Each structure stands twice: as C-alpha cells, then as structure tokens.
Coordinates of C-alpha atoms in Angstrom, one line a residue:
M15 CA 0.0 0.0 0.0
K16 CA 2.8 2.4 0.9
R17 CA 4.6 1.5 -2.3
S18 CA 1.7 2.7 -4.5
V19 CA 1.5 6.1 -2.8
K20 CA 5.2 6.7 -3.4
V21 CA 4.7 5.9 -7.2
A22 CA 1.8 8.3 -7.5
I23 CA 3.6 11.4 -6.1
P24 CA 6.2 11.6 -9.0
I25 CA 3.4 11.2 -11.5
V26 CA 1.5 14.2 -10.0
V27 CA 4.7 16.3 -10.1
I28 CA 5.3 15.5 -13.8
L29 CA 1.7 16.5 -14.7
V30 CA 2.0 19.8 -12.8
A31 CA 5.3 20.6 -14.6
A32 CA 3.8 19.8 -18.0
V33 CA 0.8 22.1 -17.4
A34 CA 3.0 25.0 -16.2
G35 CA 5.3 24.6 -19.3
G36 CA 2.3 24.6 -21.6
G37 CA 0.9 27.7 -20.0
Y38 CA 4.2 29.5 -20.3
Y39 CA 4.5 28.5 -24.0
L40 CA 1.0 29.8 -24.7
A41 CA 1.7 33.1 -22.9
Q42 CA 4.9 33.6 -24.8
K43 CA 3.2 32.9 -28.0
K44 CA 0.4 35.3 -27.2
N45 CA 2.7 38.1 -25.8
P46 CA 6.0 38.1 -27.7
P47 CA 9.0 39.6 -26.0
A48 CA 9.7 43.3 -26.3
A49 CA 13.0 42.5 -27.9
K50 CA 11.3 40.7 -30.7
D51 CA 8.9 43.7 -31.1
K52 CA 11.8 46.0 -31.2
A53 CA 13.6 43.9 -33.8
A54 CA 10.4 43.8 -35.9
Q55 CA 10.3 47.6 -35.9
G56 CA 13.5 47.9 -37.8
P57 CA 16.9 49.5 -36.9
V58 CA 17.2 52.0 -34.1
L59 CA 17.7 55.6 -35.3
Y60 CA 19.4 58.5 -33.5
T61 CA 18.6 62.2 -33.9
C62 CA 19.6 65.5 -32.4
A63 CA 17.3 67.3 -30.0
M64 CA 18.2 70.7 -31.4
H65 CA 18.3 69.6 -35.0
P66 CA 15.6 66.9 -35.5
F67 CA 16.3 66.6 -39.2
I68 CA 19.7 65.1 -38.4
I69 CA 19.1 61.3 -38.4
K70 CA 21.8 58.7 -38.0
D71 CA 21.7 54.9 -37.7
K72 CA 24.2 54.7 -34.9
P73 CA 25.0 56.8 -31.7
G74 CA 27.3 59.7 -32.0
T75 CA 27.3 63.6 -31.9
C76 CA 25.4 66.1 -34.0
P77 CA 27.6 67.4 -36.9
I78 CA 26.1 70.8 -36.4
C79 CA 26.0 71.6 -32.7
G80 CA 28.1 68.7 -31.3
M81 CA 25.3 67.5 -28.9
Q82 CA 25.0 63.8 -28.1
L83 CA 22.5 62.1 -30.4
I84 CA 19.4 60.5 -28.7
K85 CA 17.3 57.6 -29.8
K86 CA 14.5 58.5 -32.3
V87 CA 11.2 57.3 -30.7
E88 CA 8.6 56.5 -33.3
G89 CA 4.9 57.3 -32.8
T90 CA 5.6 60.2 -30.3
Q91 CA 4.5 63.8 -30.9
A92 CA 7.2 66.4 -31.2
S93 CA 7.3 69.2 -28.7
A94 CA 6.4 72.7 -29.5
Q95 CA 10.1 73.7 -29.7
E96 CA 10.8 70.7 -32.0
Q97 CA 7.9 71.6 -34.2
K98 CA 9.1 75.1 -34.5
M99 CA 12.6 73.9 -35.5
L100 CA 11.4 71.5 -38.1
G101 CA 11.5 74.0 -41.0
H102 CA 14.9 75.5 -39.9
V103 CA 18.1 74.9 -41.9
S104 CA 21.5 75.0 -40.3
L105 CA 24.8 75.7 -42.1
S106 CA 28.3 75.4 -40.8
P107 CA 30.6 78.3 -41.5
T108 CA 32.3 76.3 -44.3
Q109 CA 29.0 75.4 -45.9
A110 CA 27.8 79.0 -45.8
V111 CA 31.0 80.1 -47.6
M112 CA 30.8 77.3 -50.2
A113 CA 27.1 78.0 -50.8
N114 CA 27.8 81.8 -51.1
V115 CA 25.2 82.5 -48.4
A116 CA 25.4 86.2 -47.3
T117 CA 23.1 88.0 -44.8
V118 CA 22.0 91.6 -44.8
P119 CA 19.9 93.3 -42.0
A120 CA 16.6 94.7 -43.0
D121 CA 16.7 98.4 -42.5
F122 CA 14.7 101.6 -43.2
A123 CA 15.7 103.7 -46.3
P124 CA 14.2 106.4 -48.4
L125 CA 12.7 104.7 -51.5
S126 CA 11.3 106.2 -54.7
K127 CA 9.5 104.1 -57.3
E128 CA 10.4 105.0 -60.9
I129 CA 7.5 104.5 -63.4
N130 CA 8.6 104.3 -67.0
A131 CA 6.0 105.1 -69.6
V132 CA 5.5 106.4 -73.1
G133 CA 3.7 109.7 -73.9
I134 CA 2.6 112.0 -76.7
V135 CA 3.2 115.7 -76.9
Q136 CA 0.0 117.7 -77.1
Y137 CA -1.0 121.3 -77.4
D138 CA -1.6 123.1 -74.1
Q139 CA -5.3 123.6 -74.4
S140 CA -5.3 126.5 -72.0
K141 CA -3.1 128.3 -74.5
Q142 CA -5.1 127.8 -77.7
A143 CA -7.5 130.3 -79.4
K144 CA -9.4 130.9 -82.5
V145 CA -9.5 134.2 -84.4
T146 CA -13.1 134.8 -85.5
A147 CA -15.1 137.4 -87.4
W148 CA -16.8 139.8 -85.0
V149 CA -18.8 141.2 -87.9
A150 CA -20.0 140.0 -91.2
G151 CA -18.1 141.2 -94.2
R152 CA -15.3 140.6 -96.8
I153 CA -11.7 139.7 -95.9
D154 CA -10.0 142.5 -97.7
K155 CA -6.4 141.5 -96.8
L156 CA -4.7 138.6 -95.0
L157 CA -1.6 139.8 -93.1
V158 CA -0.8 136.2 -92.2
N159 CA -1.2 133.8 -95.0
T160 CA 0.5 130.5 -94.0
V161 CA 0.2 127.8 -91.4
G162 CA 3.2 127.8 -89.0
A163 CA 3.6 131.6 -89.0
Y164 CA 4.1 133.3 -85.7
V165 CA 1.6 136.0 -84.8
S166 CA 1.7 138.5 -82.0
K167 CA -1.2 139.6 -79.8
G168 CA -0.5 143.3 -80.6
R169 CA -0.4 143.0 -84.4
P170 CA -3.3 142.5 -86.8
V171 CA -3.7 139.3 -88.8
A172 CA -6.3 140.5 -91.4
D173 CA -8.3 143.5 -92.6
I174 CA -12.1 143.2 -93.0
Y175 CA -14.6 145.4 -94.8
S176 CA -18.0 145.4 -93.3
P177 CA -21.0 147.7 -94.2
D178 CA -22.4 147.1 -90.7
L179 CA -19.2 148.3 -89.1
V180 CA -19.2 151.4 -91.3
A181 CA -22.8 152.2 -90.3
A182 CA -21.9 151.7 -86.6
Q183 CA -19.0 154.1 -86.9
Q184 CA -21.2 156.7 -88.5
E185 CA -23.8 156.3 -85.8
Y186 CA -21.1 156.9 -83.2
L187 CA -19.9 160.1 -84.9
L188 CA -23.5 161.3 -85.1
A189 CA -24.0 160.7 -81.4
L190 CA -20.9 162.8 -80.6
K191 CA -22.3 165.7 -82.6
S192 CA -25.7 165.3 -81.0
R193 CA -24.2 165.4 -77.5
E194 CA -22.5 168.7 -78.2
Q195 CA -25.9 170.2 -79.3
F196 CA -27.8 168.7 -76.3
Q197 CA -25.3 170.1 -73.9
K198 CA -26.2 173.7 -75.0
S199 CA -29.8 173.1 -73.9
S200 CA -31.0 174.8 -70.7
I201 CA -33.2 171.7 -69.9
Q202 CA -31.2 169.3 -67.8
A203 CA -32.9 166.2 -69.1
I204 CA -32.0 167.1 -72.7
S205 CA -28.5 168.2 -71.9
Q206 CA -27.7 164.8 -70.2
G207 CA -29.5 162.8 -72.8
G208 CA -26.6 163.1 -75.3
D209 CA -24.3 161.1 -73.0
G210 CA -26.6 158.1 -73.2
L211 CA -26.6 158.1 -77.0
V212 CA -22.8 158.3 -77.1
S213 CA -22.4 155.4 -74.6
S214 CA -24.9 153.2 -76.5
A215 CA -23.1 153.8 -79.9
R216 CA -19.7 153.2 -78.3
Q217 CA -20.8 149.9 -76.7
R218 CA -22.0 148.7 -80.1
L219 CA -18.6 149.3 -81.7
K220 CA -16.9 147.4 -78.9
L221 CA -19.2 144.4 -79.5
M222 CA -18.0 144.4 -83.1
G223 CA -14.4 144.0 -81.9
V224 CA -13.4 147.7 -82.2
R225 CA -10.7 148.5 -79.6
D226 CA -10.6 151.6 -77.5
E227 CA -7.6 153.0 -79.4
Q228 CA -9.4 152.5 -82.6
I229 CA -12.5 154.4 -81.2
A230 CA -10.1 157.2 -80.2
G231 CA -8.7 157.3 -83.7
L232 CA -12.3 157.4 -85.1
E233 CA -13.1 160.5 -82.9
K234 CA -9.9 162.2 -84.0
A235 CA -10.4 161.5 -87.7
G236 CA -14.1 162.4 -87.8
H237 CA -14.9 159.9 -90.5
P238 CA -15.4 156.1 -90.5
N239 CA -12.7 153.6 -91.4
I240 CA -13.6 151.4 -94.3
K241 CA -11.3 148.6 -93.3
L242 CA -11.1 147.3 -89.7
P243 CA -8.0 145.3 -88.6
I244 CA -8.6 142.0 -86.9
Y245 CA -6.3 141.0 -84.0
T246 CA -5.4 137.6 -82.4
P247 CA -6.3 137.1 -78.7
L248 CA -2.9 135.6 -77.9
S249 CA 0.6 135.3 -79.3
G250 CA 1.6 132.0 -80.9
V251 CA 1.8 129.9 -84.0
V252 CA -0.9 129.6 -86.7
I253 CA -1.9 125.9 -86.6
E254 CA -4.9 126.2 -89.0
K255 CA -6.0 128.7 -91.6
M256 CA -9.6 128.7 -92.7
V257 CA -10.1 131.7 -95.0
Q258 CA -8.7 133.3 -98.2
E259 CA -8.4 136.9 -99.3
G260 CA -11.7 138.2 -100.7
Q261 CA -13.8 135.6 -99.0
Y262 CA -17.0 136.7 -97.4
V263 CA -17.5 135.6 -93.8
N264 CA -20.4 135.7 -91.4
L265 CA -20.5 136.8 -87.8
G266 CA -18.6 134.2 -85.7
D267 CA -16.9 132.4 -88.6
P268 CA -13.4 131.2 -87.6
L269 CA -10.4 132.6 -89.5
F270 CA -7.3 131.1 -87.8
S271 CA -6.4 128.7 -85.0
I272 CA -3.5 129.9 -82.8
A273 CA -1.5 127.9 -80.3
D274 CA 1.1 129.1 -77.9
L275 CA 3.9 126.4 -77.9
S276 CA 6.0 128.0 -75.2
S277 CA 4.5 125.3 -73.0
V278 CA 3.0 121.9 -74.0
W279 CA 1.2 119.0 -72.4
V280 CA 2.6 115.4 -72.5
E281 CA -0.1 112.8 -72.1
V282 CA 1.6 109.7 -70.5
E283 CA 0.1 106.2 -70.6
V284 CA 0.5 104.6 -67.2
Y285 CA -0.5 101.0 -66.6
E286 CA -3.3 100.3 -64.1
N287 CA -1.0 98.5 -61.7
E288 CA 1.2 101.6 -61.4
F289 CA -1.1 104.7 -61.7
A290 CA -1.9 104.5 -57.9
F291 CA 1.7 105.7 -57.3
V292 CA 1.1 108.8 -59.4
K293 CA 0.2 112.0 -57.4
M294 CA -0.4 115.6 -58.4
G295 CA 2.7 117.7 -58.5
Q296 CA 5.2 114.8 -58.9
R297 CA 8.3 115.5 -60.9
V298 CA 8.5 113.9 -64.4
E299 CA 11.5 113.7 -66.7
I300 CA 10.8 113.6 -70.4
L301 CA 13.2 112.1 -72.9
S302 CA 13.0 112.4 -76.7
Q303 CA 14.9 110.4 -79.4
S304 CA 15.2 113.7 -81.3
Y305 CA 17.4 115.2 -78.6
P306 CA 19.7 112.5 -77.2
G307 CA 21.0 113.4 -73.7
K308 CA 18.5 116.2 -73.3
T309 CA 16.1 116.0 -70.4
F310 CA 12.9 118.0 -70.2
S311 CA 11.4 118.5 -66.7
G312 CA 7.7 118.8 -65.9
R313 CA 5.1 118.2 -63.2
V314 CA 2.0 116.0 -63.1
S315 CA -1.0 118.4 -63.4
F316 CA -3.9 115.9 -63.9
V317 CA -4.7 112.2 -63.7
Y318 CA -7.6 111.4 -66.0
P319 CA -10.6 109.7 -64.2
F320 CA -11.0 106.9 -66.7
L321 CA -9.2 103.8 -67.9
D322 CA -8.6 102.8 -71.6
P323 CA -10.2 99.3 -71.8
K324 CA -8.0 98.3 -74.7
T325 CA -4.5 99.3 -73.4
R326 CA -5.4 99.0 -69.7
T327 CA -3.7 102.3 -69.1
V328 CA -4.6 105.6 -67.5
K329 CA -3.6 108.9 -69.0
V330 CA -1.5 111.3 -66.9
R331 CA -1.1 114.9 -68.0
V332 CA 2.3 116.6 -67.5
D333 CA 2.8 120.3 -67.9
L334 CA 6.0 121.1 -69.6
A335 CA 8.0 124.2 -70.5
N336 CA 9.1 124.1 -74.1
P337 CA 12.0 126.6 -74.6
G338 CA 12.9 127.0 -78.2
L339 CA 9.8 125.1 -79.3
K340 CA 11.8 121.9 -79.4
L341 CA 9.0 119.6 -78.5
K342 CA 6.5 119.3 -81.3
P343 CA 2.8 118.3 -80.9
D344 CA 2.2 114.5 -81.7
M345 CA 5.9 113.7 -80.9
F346 CA 6.4 110.4 -79.1
V347 CA 8.5 110.7 -75.9
N348 CA 9.6 108.5 -72.9
A349 CA 8.5 109.6 -69.4
Q350 CA 10.0 108.8 -66.0
I351 CA 7.8 109.5 -63.1
K352 CA 9.5 109.7 -59.6
A353 CA 7.0 108.4 -57.0
P354 CA 8.5 108.8 -53.5
L355 CA 7.5 106.0 -51.1
G356 CA 9.0 107.6 -48.0
N357 CA 11.3 106.0 -45.4
T358 CA 10.3 102.4 -45.6
L359 CA 11.7 99.0 -44.6
V360 CA 13.7 97.4 -47.5
V361 CA 15.7 94.3 -48.2
P362 CA 17.7 93.2 -51.2
A363 CA 15.4 92.0 -54.0
T364 CA 17.5 88.8 -54.2
A365 CA 16.3 87.9 -50.7
L366 CA 12.7 87.6 -51.7
M367 CA 11.3 84.3 -53.1
D368 CA 7.9 84.6 -54.7
T369 CA 6.0 81.3 -55.3
G370 CA 3.0 83.0 -56.8
K371 CA 1.0 82.3 -53.6
R372 CA 3.5 83.2 -50.9
Q373 CA 6.4 85.6 -50.5
V374 CA 9.1 84.2 -48.3
V375 CA 12.5 85.3 -47.0
W376 CA 15.0 83.2 -45.0
V377 CA 15.9 84.9 -41.7
E378 CA 19.0 84.0 -39.7
S379 CA 17.5 83.4 -36.2
Q380 CA 20.9 82.5 -34.7
P381 CA 24.4 82.1 -36.2
G382 CA 24.1 79.4 -39.0
M383 CA 20.4 78.8 -38.4
F384 CA 17.8 80.0 -40.9
E385 CA 14.1 80.0 -40.7
P386 CA 11.5 80.8 -43.4
R387 CA 9.4 84.0 -42.8
D388 CA 6.3 84.9 -44.7
V389 CA 6.3 88.6 -45.7
Q390 CA 4.2 91.0 -47.7
A391 CA 6.3 92.8 -50.3
G392 CA 5.6 96.2 -51.8
A393 CA 7.3 98.0 -54.6
R394 CA 10.6 96.9 -56.2
V395 CA 13.0 99.7 -56.9
G396 CA 16.3 98.6 -58.6
D397 CA 18.0 96.0 -56.4
K398 CA 15.7 96.7 -53.4
V399 CA 12.2 95.6 -52.5
Q400 CA 9.8 97.2 -50.0
I401 CA 8.6 95.0 -47.1
L402 CA 5.2 96.0 -45.8
S403 CA 4.9 93.3 -43.1
G404 CA 6.5 90.2 -41.7
L405 CA 9.9 91.7 -40.9
K406 CA 11.3 94.2 -38.4
R407 CA 14.3 96.4 -38.5
G408 CA 17.5 94.4 -37.8
D409 CA 16.3 91.0 -39.0
K410 CA 19.1 89.4 -40.9
V411 CA 17.9 87.9 -44.2
A412 CA 19.8 85.7 -46.7
A413 CA 20.6 88.1 -49.5
S414 CA 22.2 85.3 -51.6
G415 CA 22.0 81.5 -51.4
G416 CA 18.3 81.6 -50.4
Y417 CA 17.3 79.2 -53.1
L418 CA 19.9 76.7 -51.9
I419 CA 18.6 77.0 -48.3
D420 CA 15.0 76.5 -49.5
S421 CA 16.1 73.4 -51.5
E422 CA 17.8 71.9 -48.5
S423 CA 14.7 72.5 -46.4
Q424 CA 12.6 70.6 -48.9
L425 CA 15.2 67.8 -49.1
S426 CA 15.2 67.4 -45.4
A427 CA 11.4 67.4 -45.2
G428 CA 11.0 64.9 -48.0
S429 CA 13.5 62.4 -46.6
G430 CA 11.9 61.9 -43.2
G431 CA 13.4 64.8 -41.3
G432 CA 10.0 66.2 -40.4
G433 CA 7.6 67.4 -43.1
H434 CA 6.7 71.0 -42.7
E435 CA 5.0 73.8 -44.6
G436 CA 7.3 76.6 -43.4
H437 CA 9.6 76.6 -46.4
A438 CA 9.1 78.6 -49.6
G439 CA 7.2 75.7 -51.1
G440 CA 9.4 75.2 -54.1
A441 CA 10.2 78.8 -55.3
K442 CA 11.6 78.5 -58.8
A443 CA 14.0 80.6 -60.6
P444 CA 13.3 81.6 -64.2
G445 CA 13.2 78.4 -66.3
G446 CA 11.6 76.3 -63.5
A447 CA 14.8 75.1 -61.9
V448 CA 15.9 75.7 -58.3
P449 CA 19.3 77.4 -58.8
A450 CA 22.3 76.5 -56.8
A451 CA 24.6 79.1 -55.4
P452 CA 28.0 79.6 -57.0
G453 CA 30.4 76.8 -55.9
A454 CA 27.7 74.4 -54.7
I455 CA 27.7 70.8 -55.9
A456 CA 24.6 68.7 -56.4
P457 CA 23.8 66.8 -53.1
A458 CA 24.8 63.2 -52.9
A459 CA 22.4 60.3 -52.2
P460 CA 21.3 60.0 -48.6
K461 CA 23.1 57.6 -46.4
K462 CA 21.5 54.3 -45.6
G463 CA 19.1 54.6 -42.8
G464 CA 19.5 58.3 -42.5
A465 CA 17.9 61.5 -44.0
M466 CA 19.7 63.9 -46.3
N467 CA 21.3 66.9 -44.4
M468 CA 23.8 69.5 -45.3
D469 CA 26.5 67.4 -43.7
D470 CA 25.9 64.7 -46.4
M471 CA 26.5 67.2 -49.2
K472 CA 29.9 66.9 -50.9
M473 CA 31.0 70.5 -51.3

C-alpha cells in the first residue's frame, strides 16, 4: 500500500510541470518579448534634440552643434520647440561660404519708385485760341497767309470790310455831334441825354471788336474807317487757316487757329497696376529720341478719371515748358515719373522668393540657423524691395543663397526629417529650376538609414 503512494507522487509532479510549461509557452506565443517587437520595428535611429532633421543609424554627436544624439522614438509627438525647429536649416561656416550665403539686415531707407511710360506731346489747351469774325463782311487783306507763321497779340492778322461796321462808326460820330448840341440846352434832361446816345453807340462798336484806341482814332479823324484790322487774342503759332483773301464771312466764322507752344502737355500712358503711385505735382522727366542726352522736366498736373479698356492704361497729363519750341505736338517721348514711397523697410530683391501664392525670405534666427518667414512685399526699386509686413528692422535675411537653403529645407522634409509647410514651397528661378549658389555641388544620395542633411552634401 505504501509503495503505490510513493509511485503516485512523481506522476503528479510531472503533470503539474507539464501544465506549467504549456501555459508558459502559450503566454509567450500570445505576448512576444519586447526584444522581438523591437527587432520587428527595424533598426534603431538616432537624432539631435536641437536639429531633428539630423538622423543617424548609430550613436554619436550632432555634426552641427556637437550635442550627443538620442534615440529617435517612433509614434511620439514632437514638442512645440521641435515643431518650430522642423523648418529650420542650419549651415556650418564652411558650408555657408561654399554656398555663397550672405546675410543683410533689414533696414529703413528712403525709397522712390520709378515709373517708365510712353507719352505723346499735345497742345496746351489752356493756350489755344481761334481768331473769329466779329462782324459779317469781306476779308479785304490777309496779313498772315501761311500755317506755322508766328503771330503777336498786338499785331493785326487781317483787314475786313463790313458795311455794318461802317454804319456803326457813322452812328457813333453822329452821337458825338448830338451830344454837343444837347449840352447847350437849358433843360437838364435834354443836356444829359446826349451822354446816353454816345455810350450806346460806343458799346455797339466794342461788341463788333473795335478797340478803345481804334475808337479814339475814329473820334480824331471824324470819319469812319472802311477797313477794320482783326487781332489775335494771344501770341503763338498759326496751326490752322480757314479763309482766303476776298472771302465773305459771317458773324462768328473762324479765320485762324492759334496755339502758344512755349509750354506743352505730355499725355503719358501709365498701366493700371502703377497709376496708384502717381500723385499731383510729382516731378516727371521727359526724354526724346530727337534730342539724345537732353532731359525736359515737368510736373503731373492731372490724372484722367477713366481707364482705356484696350490698353489697360490711365492717361496722366504733364505740364512742360518748351523753350525753343523743341517739342512738337504729336511727338512720341519717354517719361520717367518719380514716385517717393517715403522712409520704408527694405531688403535686397534677391532675398525675396515669390511662389505666386506666398512671398518668403530666409531669416537668420541664430548664427548658422535660418528660418522661413512669410512677408508682404511692396514696390521693387532697382535691387531693393519694400517690405510691408513680416519683418522688423535688424532682422538678418539671406541676400544670396536663399534658393539653396530652400532646396535643403525641402530635401530634409521629403527624406523623413520632419515634413513641414514653413519653407518657400518650391520657389523657382526663371526656367523652372531651383538654382544652386556659385560653388555648390549637387547633393549626394542620402546615407543608408539616414535623412539627407547639409553634412551629407559633398561640397
């Protein structure tokens, strides 16, 4: 009996051990070891806390700042500081020199926009006049008989014979004699009535264009003048002649057109995206191919309130002195309008990258570290561009090498270094290619298990 009990005990021990081993095997199968999970996830990567786009497949130090690399943990969220640094690009001093990266501080400077346009010389409409017939009659003699002749305000241009004018002169002479007789009357009403007749007759002569000195000559001569000289209202050049000698004209018919060319207008065509910079009184320089090296100076006197729908331009009138009558009406000229923009924040035009949707500059946040900054650009003047917002005075911007920095930012983002929308988004140079700075060599392929960075580029 005792022998059977002794045999049963080992059998129970064996059964318990088998159950425990099977349970352990099932547990291991259901929950594999962390080491196997880790191996299944791939190789361990290392990165820099300050430069998260630096990724290596083995421990070491950051090639930029020298900090010890830490393990890159997958599936975790980057901190706010890391997120901010994702779009940054760092360059060592050697890389900056090789890539021709130069920084310039944004600063305030007086800026003037220069608007270049074409224009046409026109008559100054305020200095044009027509010589007309003040009475009906016959042109007895033309004293100016050609277009282009110069006439003076104090000299007659034609003589006219008019029966109406002769009758008006006779009436005036009769009124003078009547006034002398009325003045002898002892009745006051009659003695003063002669003055009214003389005044009425004199006024009629003046309405016919007779001058005061001509009326004085009529009083002195005592008989009417058969021919009456016609004068021009201003001095200038005859630009149109409408009558011939012996021609009969009616009251108000034009005889000549006169223009004073000592000053002219220039009507300048300014495109609709530039006319907002044009203000009254701005200085304008006029250049003509007829006078190489000669500059005529004028001022903006009027901006027309309508737009030409065909040319998409607005006319701007420039008042211009014309000494020597060098500028001829209908002559084509070039105009340069100086539009002062005041003391404004400017950066080099090469620092701005325009994608069509965004305008970006690369700002050096700390030595060797560049971050993209969205800005709003204004007018471009020469090699400078106006910055309306996005920068402050003293911010250092990459004046050259900006396209290389932007390309590096995109390479880092596209190779796993942290995708980010802060870079210029592929700003292209003319022709569609991203230009490399002088001396830069095309980047080599990324190392196995690591992302492309500036340290991987063979300069």
